Short mmCIF file of C-alpha atoms in Angstrom, two decimals:
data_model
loop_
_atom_site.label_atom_id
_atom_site.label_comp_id
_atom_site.label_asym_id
_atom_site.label_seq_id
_atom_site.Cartn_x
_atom_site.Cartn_y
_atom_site.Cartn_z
CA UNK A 1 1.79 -18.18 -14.56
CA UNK A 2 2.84 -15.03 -16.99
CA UNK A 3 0.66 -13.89 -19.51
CA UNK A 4 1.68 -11.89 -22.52
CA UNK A 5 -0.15 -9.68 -25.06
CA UNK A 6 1.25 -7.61 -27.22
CA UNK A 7 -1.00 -3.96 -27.83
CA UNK A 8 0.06 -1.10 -30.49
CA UNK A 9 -2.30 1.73 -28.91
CA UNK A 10 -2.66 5.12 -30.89
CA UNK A 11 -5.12 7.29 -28.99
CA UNK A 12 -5.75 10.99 -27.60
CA UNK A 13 -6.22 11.47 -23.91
CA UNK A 14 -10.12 12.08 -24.72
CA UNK A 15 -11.19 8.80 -26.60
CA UNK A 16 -11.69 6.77 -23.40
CA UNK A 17 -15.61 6.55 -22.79
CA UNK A 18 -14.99 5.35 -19.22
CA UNK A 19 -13.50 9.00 -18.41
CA UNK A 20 -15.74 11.32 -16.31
CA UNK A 21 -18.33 9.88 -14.63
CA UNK A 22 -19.95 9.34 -10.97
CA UNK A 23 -20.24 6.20 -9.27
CA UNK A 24 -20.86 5.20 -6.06
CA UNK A 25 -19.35 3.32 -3.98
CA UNK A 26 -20.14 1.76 -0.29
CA UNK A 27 -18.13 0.66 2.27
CA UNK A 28 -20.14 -1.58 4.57
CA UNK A 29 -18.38 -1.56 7.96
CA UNK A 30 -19.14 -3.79 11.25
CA UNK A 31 -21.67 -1.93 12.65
CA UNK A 32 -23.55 -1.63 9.22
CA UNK A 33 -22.65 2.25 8.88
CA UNK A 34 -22.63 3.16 5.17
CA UNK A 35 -19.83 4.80 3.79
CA UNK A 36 -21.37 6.66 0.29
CA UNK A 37 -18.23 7.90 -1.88
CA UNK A 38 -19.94 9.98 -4.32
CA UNK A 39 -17.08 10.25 -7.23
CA UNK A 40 -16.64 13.14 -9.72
CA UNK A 41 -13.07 13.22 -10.98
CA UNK A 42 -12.52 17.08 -11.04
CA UNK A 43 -9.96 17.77 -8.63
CA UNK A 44 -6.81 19.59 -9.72
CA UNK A 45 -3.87 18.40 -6.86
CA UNK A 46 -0.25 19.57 -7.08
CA UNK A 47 2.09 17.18 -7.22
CA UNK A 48 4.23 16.13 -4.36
CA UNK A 49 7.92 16.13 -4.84
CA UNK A 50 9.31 13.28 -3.04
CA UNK A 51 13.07 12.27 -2.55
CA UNK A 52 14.07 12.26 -6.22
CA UNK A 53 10.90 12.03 -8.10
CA UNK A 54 7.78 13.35 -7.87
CA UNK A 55 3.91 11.74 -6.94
CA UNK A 56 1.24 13.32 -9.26
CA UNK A 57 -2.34 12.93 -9.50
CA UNK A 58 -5.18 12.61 -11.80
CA UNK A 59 -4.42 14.35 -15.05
CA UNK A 60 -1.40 15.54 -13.81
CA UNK A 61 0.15 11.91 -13.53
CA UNK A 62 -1.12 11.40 -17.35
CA UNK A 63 0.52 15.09 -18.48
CA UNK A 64 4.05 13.26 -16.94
CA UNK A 65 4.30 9.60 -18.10
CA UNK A 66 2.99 11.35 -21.55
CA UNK A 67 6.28 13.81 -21.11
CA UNK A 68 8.48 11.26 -20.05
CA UNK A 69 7.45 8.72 -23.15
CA UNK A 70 8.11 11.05 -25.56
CA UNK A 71 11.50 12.40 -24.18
CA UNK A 72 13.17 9.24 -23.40
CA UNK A 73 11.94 7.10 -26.47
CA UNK A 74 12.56 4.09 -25.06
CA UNK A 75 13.34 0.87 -26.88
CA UNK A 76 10.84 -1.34 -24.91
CA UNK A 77 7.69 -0.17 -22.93
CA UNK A 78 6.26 -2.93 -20.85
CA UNK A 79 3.39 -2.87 -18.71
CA UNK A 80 2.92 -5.15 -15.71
CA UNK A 81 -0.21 -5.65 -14.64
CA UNK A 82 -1.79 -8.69 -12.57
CA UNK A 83 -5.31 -10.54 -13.57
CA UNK A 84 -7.73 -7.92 -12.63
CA UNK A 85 -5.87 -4.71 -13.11
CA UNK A 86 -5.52 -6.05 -16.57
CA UNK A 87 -9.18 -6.26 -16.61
CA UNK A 88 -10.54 -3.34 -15.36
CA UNK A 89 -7.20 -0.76 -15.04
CA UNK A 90 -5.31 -1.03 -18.20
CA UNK A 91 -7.89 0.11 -20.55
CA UNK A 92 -7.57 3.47 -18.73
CA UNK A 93 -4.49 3.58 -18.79
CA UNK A 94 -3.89 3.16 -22.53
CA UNK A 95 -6.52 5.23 -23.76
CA UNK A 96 -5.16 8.05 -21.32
CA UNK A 97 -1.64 7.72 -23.14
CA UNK A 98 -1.00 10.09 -26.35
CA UNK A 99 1.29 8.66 -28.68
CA UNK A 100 1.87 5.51 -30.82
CA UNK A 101 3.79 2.89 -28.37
CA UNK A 102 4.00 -0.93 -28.91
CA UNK A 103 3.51 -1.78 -25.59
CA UNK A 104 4.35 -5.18 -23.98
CA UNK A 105 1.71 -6.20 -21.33
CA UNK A 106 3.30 -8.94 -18.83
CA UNK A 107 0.08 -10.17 -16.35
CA UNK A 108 1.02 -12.26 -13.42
CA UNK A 109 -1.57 -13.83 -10.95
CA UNK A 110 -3.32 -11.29 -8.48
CA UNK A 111 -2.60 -11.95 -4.96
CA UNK A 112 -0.20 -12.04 -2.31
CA UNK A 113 0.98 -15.19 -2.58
CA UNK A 114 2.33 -14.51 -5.55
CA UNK A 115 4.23 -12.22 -4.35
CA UNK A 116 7.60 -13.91 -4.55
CA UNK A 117 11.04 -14.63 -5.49
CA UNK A 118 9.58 -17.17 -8.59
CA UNK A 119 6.91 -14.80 -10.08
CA UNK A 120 10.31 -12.65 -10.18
CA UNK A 121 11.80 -15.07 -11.66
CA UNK A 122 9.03 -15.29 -14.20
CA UNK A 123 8.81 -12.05 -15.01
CA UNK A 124 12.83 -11.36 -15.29
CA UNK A 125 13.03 -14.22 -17.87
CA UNK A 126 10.24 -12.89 -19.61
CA UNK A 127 11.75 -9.58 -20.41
CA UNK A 128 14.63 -11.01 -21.57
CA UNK A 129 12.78 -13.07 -23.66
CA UNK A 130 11.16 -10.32 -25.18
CA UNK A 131 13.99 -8.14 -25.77
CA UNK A 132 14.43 -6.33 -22.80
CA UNK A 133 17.33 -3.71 -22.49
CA UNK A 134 18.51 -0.96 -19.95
CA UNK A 135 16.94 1.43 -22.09
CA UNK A 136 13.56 -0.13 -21.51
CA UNK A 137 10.75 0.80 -18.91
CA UNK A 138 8.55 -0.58 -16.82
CA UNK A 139 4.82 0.65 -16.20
CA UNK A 140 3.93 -0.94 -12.69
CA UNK A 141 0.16 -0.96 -13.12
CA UNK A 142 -1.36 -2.73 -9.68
CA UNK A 143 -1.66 -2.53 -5.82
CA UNK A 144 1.18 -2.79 -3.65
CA UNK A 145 1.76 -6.33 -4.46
CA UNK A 146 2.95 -5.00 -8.76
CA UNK A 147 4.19 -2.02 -7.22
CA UNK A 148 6.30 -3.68 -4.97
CA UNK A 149 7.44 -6.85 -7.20
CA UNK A 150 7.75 -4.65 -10.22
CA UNK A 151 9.71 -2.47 -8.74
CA UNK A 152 12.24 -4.84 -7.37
CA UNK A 153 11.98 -6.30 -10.98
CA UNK A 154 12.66 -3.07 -12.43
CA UNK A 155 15.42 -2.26 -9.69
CA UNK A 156 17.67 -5.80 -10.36
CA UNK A 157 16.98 -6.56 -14.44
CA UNK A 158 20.17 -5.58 -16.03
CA UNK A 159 21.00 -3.94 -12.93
CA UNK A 160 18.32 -1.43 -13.19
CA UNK A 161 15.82 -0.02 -15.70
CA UNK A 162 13.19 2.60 -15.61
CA UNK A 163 10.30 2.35 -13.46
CA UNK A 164 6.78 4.05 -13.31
CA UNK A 165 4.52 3.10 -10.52
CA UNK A 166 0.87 3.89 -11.23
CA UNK A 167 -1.02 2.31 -8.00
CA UNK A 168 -4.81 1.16 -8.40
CA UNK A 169 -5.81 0.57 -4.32
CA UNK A 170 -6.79 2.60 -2.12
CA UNK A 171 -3.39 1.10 -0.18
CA UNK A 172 -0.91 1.18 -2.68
CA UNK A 173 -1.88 4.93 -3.36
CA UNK A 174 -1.43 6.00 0.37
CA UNK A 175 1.45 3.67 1.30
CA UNK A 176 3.60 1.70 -1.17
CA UNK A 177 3.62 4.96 -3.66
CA UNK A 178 6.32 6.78 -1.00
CA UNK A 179 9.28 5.35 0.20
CA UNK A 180 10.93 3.58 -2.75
CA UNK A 181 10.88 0.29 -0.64
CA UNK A 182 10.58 -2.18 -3.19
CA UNK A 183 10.47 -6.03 -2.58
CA UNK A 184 8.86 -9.46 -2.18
CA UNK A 185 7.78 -12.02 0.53
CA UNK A 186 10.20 -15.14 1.40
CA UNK A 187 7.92 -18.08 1.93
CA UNK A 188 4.98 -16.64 4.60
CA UNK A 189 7.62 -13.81 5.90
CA UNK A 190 6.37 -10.47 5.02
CA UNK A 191 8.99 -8.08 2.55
CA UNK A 192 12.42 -9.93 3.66
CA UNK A 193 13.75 -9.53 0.11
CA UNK A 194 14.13 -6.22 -1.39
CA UNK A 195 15.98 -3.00 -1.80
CA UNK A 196 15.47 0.93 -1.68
CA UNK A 197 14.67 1.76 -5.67
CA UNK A 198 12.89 5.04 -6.56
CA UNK A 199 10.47 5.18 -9.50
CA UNK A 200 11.02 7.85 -11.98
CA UNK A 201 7.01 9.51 -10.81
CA UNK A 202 4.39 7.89 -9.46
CA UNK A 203 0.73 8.49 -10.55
CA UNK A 204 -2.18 8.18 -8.85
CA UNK A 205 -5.27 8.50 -10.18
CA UNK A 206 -9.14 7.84 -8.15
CA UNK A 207 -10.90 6.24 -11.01
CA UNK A 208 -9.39 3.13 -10.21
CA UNK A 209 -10.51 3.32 -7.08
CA UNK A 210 -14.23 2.46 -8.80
CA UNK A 211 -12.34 -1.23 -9.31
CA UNK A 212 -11.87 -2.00 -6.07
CA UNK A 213 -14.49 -3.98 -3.86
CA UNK A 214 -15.47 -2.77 -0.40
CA UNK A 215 -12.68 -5.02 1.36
CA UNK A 216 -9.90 -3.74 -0.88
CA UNK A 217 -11.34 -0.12 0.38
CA UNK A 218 -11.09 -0.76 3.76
CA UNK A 219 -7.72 -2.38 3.41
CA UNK A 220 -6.52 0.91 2.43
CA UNK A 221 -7.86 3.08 5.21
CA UNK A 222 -6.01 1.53 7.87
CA UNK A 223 -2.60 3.11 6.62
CA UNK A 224 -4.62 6.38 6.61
CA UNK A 225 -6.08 5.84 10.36
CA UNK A 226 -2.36 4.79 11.18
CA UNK A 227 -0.75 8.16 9.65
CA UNK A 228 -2.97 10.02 11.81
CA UNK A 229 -2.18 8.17 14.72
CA UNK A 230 1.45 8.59 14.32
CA UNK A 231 1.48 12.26 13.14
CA UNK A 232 -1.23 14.52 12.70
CA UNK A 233 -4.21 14.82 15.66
CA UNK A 234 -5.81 16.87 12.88
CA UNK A 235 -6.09 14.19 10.31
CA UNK A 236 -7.08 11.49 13.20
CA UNK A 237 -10.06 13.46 13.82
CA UNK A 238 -10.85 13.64 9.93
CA UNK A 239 -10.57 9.83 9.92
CA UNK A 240 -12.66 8.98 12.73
CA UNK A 241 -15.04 11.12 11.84
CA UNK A 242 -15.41 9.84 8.72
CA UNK A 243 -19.59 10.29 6.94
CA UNK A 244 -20.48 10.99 3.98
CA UNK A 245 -17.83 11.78 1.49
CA UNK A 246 -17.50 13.54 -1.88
CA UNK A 247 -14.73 13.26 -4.30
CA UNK A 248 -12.86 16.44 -2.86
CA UNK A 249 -13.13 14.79 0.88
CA UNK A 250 -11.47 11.61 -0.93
CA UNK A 251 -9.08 13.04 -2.76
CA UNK A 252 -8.24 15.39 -0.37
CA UNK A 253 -7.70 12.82 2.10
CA UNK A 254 -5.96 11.00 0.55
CA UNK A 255 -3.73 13.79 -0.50
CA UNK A 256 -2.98 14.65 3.08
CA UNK A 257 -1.82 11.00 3.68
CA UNK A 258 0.57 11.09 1.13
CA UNK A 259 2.55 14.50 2.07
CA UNK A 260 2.25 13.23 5.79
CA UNK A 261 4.56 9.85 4.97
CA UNK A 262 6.54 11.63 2.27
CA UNK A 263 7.35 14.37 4.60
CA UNK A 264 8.48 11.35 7.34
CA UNK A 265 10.44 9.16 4.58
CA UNK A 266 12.42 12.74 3.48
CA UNK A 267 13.35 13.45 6.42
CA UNK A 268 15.04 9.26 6.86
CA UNK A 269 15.25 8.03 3.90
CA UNK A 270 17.02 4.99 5.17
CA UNK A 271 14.94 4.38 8.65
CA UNK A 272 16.93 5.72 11.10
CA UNK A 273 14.58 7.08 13.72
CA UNK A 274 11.50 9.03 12.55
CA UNK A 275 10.37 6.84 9.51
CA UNK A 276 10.35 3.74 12.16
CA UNK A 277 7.05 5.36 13.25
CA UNK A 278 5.71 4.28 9.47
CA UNK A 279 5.68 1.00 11.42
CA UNK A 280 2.97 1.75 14.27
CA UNK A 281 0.83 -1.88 14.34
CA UNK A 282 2.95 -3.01 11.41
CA UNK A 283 5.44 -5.62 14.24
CA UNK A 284 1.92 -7.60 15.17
CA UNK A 285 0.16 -7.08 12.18
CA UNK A 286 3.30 -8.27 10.02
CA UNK A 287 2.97 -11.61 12.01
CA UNK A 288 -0.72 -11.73 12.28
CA UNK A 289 -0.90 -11.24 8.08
CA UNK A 290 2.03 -14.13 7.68
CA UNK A 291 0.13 -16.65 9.79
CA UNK A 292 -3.25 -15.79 8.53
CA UNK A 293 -1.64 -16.55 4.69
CA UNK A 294 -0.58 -19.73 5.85
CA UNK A 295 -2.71 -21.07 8.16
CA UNK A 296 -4.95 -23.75 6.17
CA UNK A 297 -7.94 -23.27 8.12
CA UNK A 298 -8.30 -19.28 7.87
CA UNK A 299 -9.17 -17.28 5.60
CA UNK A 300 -6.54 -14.67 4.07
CA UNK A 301 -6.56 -11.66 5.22
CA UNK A 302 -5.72 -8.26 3.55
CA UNK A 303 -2.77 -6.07 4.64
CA UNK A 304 -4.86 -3.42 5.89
CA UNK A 305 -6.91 -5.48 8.33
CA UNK A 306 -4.18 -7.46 9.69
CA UNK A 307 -2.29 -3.96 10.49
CA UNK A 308 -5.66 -2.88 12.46
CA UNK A 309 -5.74 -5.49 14.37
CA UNK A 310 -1.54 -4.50 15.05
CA UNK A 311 -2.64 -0.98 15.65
CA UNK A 312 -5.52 -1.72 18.21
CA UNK A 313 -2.41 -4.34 19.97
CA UNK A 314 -0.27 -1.72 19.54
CA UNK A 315 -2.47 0.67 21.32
CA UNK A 316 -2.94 -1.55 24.53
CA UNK A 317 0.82 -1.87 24.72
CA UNK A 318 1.03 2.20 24.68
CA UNK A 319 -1.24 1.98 27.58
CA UNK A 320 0.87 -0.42 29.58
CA UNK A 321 4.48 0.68 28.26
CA UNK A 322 4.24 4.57 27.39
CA UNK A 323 1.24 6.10 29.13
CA UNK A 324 -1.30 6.73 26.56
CA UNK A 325 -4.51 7.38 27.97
CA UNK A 326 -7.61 4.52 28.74
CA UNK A 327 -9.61 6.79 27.02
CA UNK A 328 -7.59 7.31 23.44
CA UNK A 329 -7.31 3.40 23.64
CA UNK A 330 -10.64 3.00 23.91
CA UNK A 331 -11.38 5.76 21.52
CA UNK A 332 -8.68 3.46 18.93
CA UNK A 333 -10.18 0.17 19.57
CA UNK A 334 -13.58 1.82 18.87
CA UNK A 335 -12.32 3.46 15.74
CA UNK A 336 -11.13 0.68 13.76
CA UNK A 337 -13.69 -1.91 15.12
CA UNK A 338 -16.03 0.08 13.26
CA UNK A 339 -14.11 -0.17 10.07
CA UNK A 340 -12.59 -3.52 10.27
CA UNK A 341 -14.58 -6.68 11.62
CA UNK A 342 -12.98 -8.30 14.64
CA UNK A 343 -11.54 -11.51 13.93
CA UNK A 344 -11.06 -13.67 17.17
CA UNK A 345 -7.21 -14.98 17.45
CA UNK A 346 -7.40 -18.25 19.86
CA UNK A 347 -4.87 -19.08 22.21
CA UNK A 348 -2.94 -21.36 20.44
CA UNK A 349 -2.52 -18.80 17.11
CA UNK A 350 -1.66 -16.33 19.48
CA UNK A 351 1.54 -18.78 20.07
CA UNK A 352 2.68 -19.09 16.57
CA UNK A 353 1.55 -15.32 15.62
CA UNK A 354 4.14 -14.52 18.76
CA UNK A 355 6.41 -17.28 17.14
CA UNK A 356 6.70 -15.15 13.78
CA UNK A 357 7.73 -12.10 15.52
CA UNK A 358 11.78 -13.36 15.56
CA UNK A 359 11.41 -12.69 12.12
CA UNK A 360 10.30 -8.99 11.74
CA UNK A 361 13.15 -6.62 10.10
CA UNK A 362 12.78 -4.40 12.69
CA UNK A 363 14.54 -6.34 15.37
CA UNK A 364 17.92 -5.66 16.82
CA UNK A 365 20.36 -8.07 19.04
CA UNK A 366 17.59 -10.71 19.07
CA UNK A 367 15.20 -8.33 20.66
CA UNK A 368 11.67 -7.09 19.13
CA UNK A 369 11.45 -3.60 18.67
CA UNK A 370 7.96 -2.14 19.14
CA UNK A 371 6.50 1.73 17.73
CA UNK A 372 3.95 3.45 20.59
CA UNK A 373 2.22 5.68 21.12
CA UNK A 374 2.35 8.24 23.96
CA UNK A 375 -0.28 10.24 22.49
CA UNK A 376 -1.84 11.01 19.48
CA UNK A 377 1.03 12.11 17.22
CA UNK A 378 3.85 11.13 19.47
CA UNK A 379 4.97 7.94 18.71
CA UNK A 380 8.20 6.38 20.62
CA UNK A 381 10.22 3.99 18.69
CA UNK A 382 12.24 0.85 19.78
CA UNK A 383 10.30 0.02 22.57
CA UNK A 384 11.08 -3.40 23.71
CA UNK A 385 7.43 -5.02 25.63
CA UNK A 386 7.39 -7.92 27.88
CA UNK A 387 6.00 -11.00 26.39
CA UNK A 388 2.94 -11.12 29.13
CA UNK A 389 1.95 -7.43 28.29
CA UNK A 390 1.85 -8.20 24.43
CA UNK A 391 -0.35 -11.66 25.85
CA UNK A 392 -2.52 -8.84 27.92
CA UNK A 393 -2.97 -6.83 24.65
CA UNK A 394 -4.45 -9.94 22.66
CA UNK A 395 -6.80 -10.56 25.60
CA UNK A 396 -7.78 -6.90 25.63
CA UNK A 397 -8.52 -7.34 21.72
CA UNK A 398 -10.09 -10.46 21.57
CA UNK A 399 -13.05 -9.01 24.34
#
């Protein structure tokens, strides 16, 4: 279902009264370890330059998309939100834009299983329905599931339109805002339809991280733990040493996550070699997501946890394949079982989850192509893993 609203906005960046002010938030993990975020939005961060656009933050992100309305006067400005960012996201966004725009809002269901070729469909027919040209724009206003659609929206309508992707979890902000990988699911399979489509800027801002519930959080932070696994021993240690945390900690790690995948998808833009490592517990976790969404007697689960339980399977198969140590395994596994509550996999899911894996996009000549780790920071990609090892790994998890 598409919803529609029309909103003529005239404001100055300082009318909002939800601007500037502290919150807390808490992040309740398995072992009952609080997690207090103690928010101030002060923080001036540079912007990032990425391949051909740039990532800005906070004000910063405002001072562009304010820029780039008023340059490129565009015929249409539409806004895509989903049900709750409509809610609780768009008001800050409007009131943070300076100008007089007639903006089209276009809300589609929150969720990833709408995540598909027909809300596409949807939302292609409704900008042509409301006058949609290739001198409109598109404000992607969401997670990774409007940042993703929208931008494959953006990327096909009239053969491509201006995009803006303005990411509101903790997830989308560290992952889906680099790359330009743009796309939806087909059926239960994870991203099989897309293309490579850069925004025009992408903002993030950390006041929208006061929307998100403690789940949606954690989601998030396993694409963090993962870029420290994969590149930086430095930002590992921040990660699993993670206590109390003020806005410049936040911020500031979340910062670090950002310039650590931009500086991997810069140096491969098209996935190569290096920005293969991106994938470290994405091949199982891929599979484990897909058959969690479909199976009718579990509940969903989020990107973010399925990926932790691929990066703790992942882990164990570095210990068998490529040497990493029993002790940063166990140091791993202890890590994320803190964060993200185990969720037992029984022997005949294991079967199907292993059954979904002749689907992943990373395979090659009918062969499953793993990312490991040999240490901290030095992952080894296309590693091919013997079905009884990858059987050992879900026994090791599941203890």
């Amino acid at each position: 279902m598409i919803i529609i609203s029309n909103v003529f906005f005239k404001a100055d960046k300082y009318t909002l009264v939800l601007v500037r002010f502290q919150f807390f938030m808490i992040i309740f993990t398995q072992s009952n370890k609080l997690l207090h975020i103690n928010i101030i939005i002060d923080m001036v961060l540079q912007s990032i330059p990425a391949d051909s656009y740039q990532i800005h933050f906070n004000e910063k992100g405002f001072d562009f998309l304010n820029e780039l309305l008023k340059e490129k006067k565009y015929s249409k400005v539409f806004i895509l939100t989903d049900s709750n960012t409509n809610a609780y996201c768009l008001p800050v966004l409007l009131a943070d834009i300076v100008g007089d725009y007639p903006f089209e809002i276009i809300e589609i269901e929150a969720g990833e299983e709408y995540k598909n070729l027909e809300t596409c469909q949807q939302v292609w027919m409704t900008l042509s329905d409301l006058g949609g040209d290739r001198k409109s724009v598109l404000l992607n206003l969401g997670g990774g599931v409007v940042t993703d659609l929208g931008g494959f929206v953006a990327a096909t309508y009239m053969r491509g339109i201006d995009f803006v992707n303005i990411p509101t979890s903790l997830l989308a902000m560290v992952d889906a805002s680099v790359g330009g990988k743009t796309g939806v699911d087909l059926g239960n399979l994870k991203n099989q339809i897309g293309v490579i489509s850069n925004p025009l800027g992408v903002i993030i801002d950390s006041r929208f991280l006061a929307t998100l519930p403690a789940q949606e959080l954690r989601s998030g932070m396993a694409e963090m733990f993962k870029h420290g696994l994969i590149h930086s021993v430095s930002y590992w240690e921040k990660m699993r040493n993670l206590k109390d945390l003020d806005i410049s900690d936040l911020d500031s790690l979340i910062y670090d996550s950002v310039i650590i995948k931009n500086n991997i998808v810069k140096q491969d833009p098209t996935e190569k070699g290096l920005r293969k490592t991106l994938n470290f517990g994405h091949t199982l976790g891929h599979a484990i997501e897909s058959y969690f969404l479909s199976a009718p007697h579990r509940e969903r689960l989020l990107h973010g946890e399925a990926i932790a339980i691929g990066m703790v399977l992942a882990a164990y198969l570095s210990y068998r394949v490529c040497g990493l140590s029993r002790a940063t395994l166990e140091e791993v596994k202890l890590v994320l079982e803190e964060y993200f509550p185990k969720i037992n996999i029984h022997n005949q899911e294991i079967t199907e989850i292993l059954n979904l894996l002749r689907f992943d996009k990373k395979n090659s000549h009918g062969k499953v192509n793993f990312v490991l780790l040999q240490t901290v920071a030095t992952p080894k990609i296309d590693c091919n893993v013997e079905e009884n090892v990858v059987l050992d790994a879900f026994e090791y998890y599941n203890r």
